[in-house]
Short mmCIF file of C-alpha atoms in Angstrom, two decimals:
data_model
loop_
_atom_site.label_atom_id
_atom_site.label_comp_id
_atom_site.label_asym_id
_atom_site.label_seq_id
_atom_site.Cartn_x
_atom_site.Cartn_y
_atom_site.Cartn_z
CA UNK A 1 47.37 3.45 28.78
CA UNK A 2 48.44 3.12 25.58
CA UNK A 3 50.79 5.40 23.81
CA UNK A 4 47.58 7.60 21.69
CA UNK A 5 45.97 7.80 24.94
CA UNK A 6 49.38 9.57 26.35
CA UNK A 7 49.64 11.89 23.76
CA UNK A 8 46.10 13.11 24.40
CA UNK A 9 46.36 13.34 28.13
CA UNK A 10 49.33 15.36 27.51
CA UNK A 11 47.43 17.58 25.78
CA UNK A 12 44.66 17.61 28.10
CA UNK A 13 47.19 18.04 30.95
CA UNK A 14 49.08 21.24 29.05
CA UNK A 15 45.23 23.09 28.16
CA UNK A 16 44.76 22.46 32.12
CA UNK A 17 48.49 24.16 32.61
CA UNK A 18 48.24 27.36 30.34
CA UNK A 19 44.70 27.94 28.84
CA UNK A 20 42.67 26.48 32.42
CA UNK A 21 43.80 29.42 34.71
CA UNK A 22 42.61 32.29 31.69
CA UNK A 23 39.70 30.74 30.87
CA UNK A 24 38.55 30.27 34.23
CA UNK A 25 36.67 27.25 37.04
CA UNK A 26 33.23 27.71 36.08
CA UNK A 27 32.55 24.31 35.16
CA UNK A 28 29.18 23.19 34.81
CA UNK A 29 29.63 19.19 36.18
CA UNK A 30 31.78 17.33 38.44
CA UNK A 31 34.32 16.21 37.82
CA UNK A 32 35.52 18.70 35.35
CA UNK A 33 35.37 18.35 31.90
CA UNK A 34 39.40 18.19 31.70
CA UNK A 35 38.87 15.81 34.74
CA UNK A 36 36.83 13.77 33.56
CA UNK A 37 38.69 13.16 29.90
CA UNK A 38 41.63 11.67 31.26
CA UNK A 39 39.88 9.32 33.45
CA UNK A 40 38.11 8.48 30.18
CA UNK A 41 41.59 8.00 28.59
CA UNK A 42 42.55 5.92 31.53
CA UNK A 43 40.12 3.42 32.02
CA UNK A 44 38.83 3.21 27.99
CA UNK A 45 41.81 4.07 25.81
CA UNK A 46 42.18 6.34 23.36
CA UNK A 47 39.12 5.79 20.93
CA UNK A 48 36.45 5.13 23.03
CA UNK A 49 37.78 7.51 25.91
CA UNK A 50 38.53 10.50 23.40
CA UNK A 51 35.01 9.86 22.16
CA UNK A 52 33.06 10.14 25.43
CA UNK A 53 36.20 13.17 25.99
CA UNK A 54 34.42 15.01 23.04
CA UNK A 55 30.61 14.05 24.36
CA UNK A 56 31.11 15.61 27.51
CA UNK A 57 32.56 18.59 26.27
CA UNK A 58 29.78 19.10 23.83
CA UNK A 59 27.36 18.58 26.19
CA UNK A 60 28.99 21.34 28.44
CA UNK A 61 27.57 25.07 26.99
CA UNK A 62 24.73 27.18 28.55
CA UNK A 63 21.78 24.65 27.09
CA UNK A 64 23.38 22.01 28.49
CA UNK A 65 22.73 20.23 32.03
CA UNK A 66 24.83 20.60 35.13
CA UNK A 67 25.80 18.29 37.92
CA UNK A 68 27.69 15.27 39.04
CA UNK A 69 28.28 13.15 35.58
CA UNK A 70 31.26 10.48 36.37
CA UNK A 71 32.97 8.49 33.83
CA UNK A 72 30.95 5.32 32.81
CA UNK A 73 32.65 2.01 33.98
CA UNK A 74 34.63 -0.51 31.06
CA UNK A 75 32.28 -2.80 29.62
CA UNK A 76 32.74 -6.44 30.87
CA UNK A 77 32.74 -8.19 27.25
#
């Protein structure tokens, strides 16, 4: 991972330490959207995994779908 992608898992991992417990488990898809972000960050980096990190979490309010949405796999280029 490179060092921009640590940095924003941190910051992933402290929401999931202090704000996750207040705002509550109701997620809407599996794996969760905090979940599923630094996976993203993991297997795509920091630009293209923040990017499909801030899709999913746009895509997650009450119009929104529901359900199992895992990260897509790395492109083969």
């Amino acid at each position: 991972m490179s060092p921009l992608a640590h940095i924003l898992a941190l910051t992933i991992r402290a929401y999931r330490l202090v704000l996750s417990p207040w705002v509550g488990w109701h997620c809407r898809y599996h794996p969760t959207c905090s979940q599923y972000a630094l996976e993203a960050l993991e297997r795509h980096g920091a630009l293209r995994g923040g990017w499909l990190a801030a899709r999913r979490i746009l895509r997650c309010n009450p119009w929104g779908q529901c359900g199992h949405d895992p990260v897509p796999e790395r492109r083969r280029g």
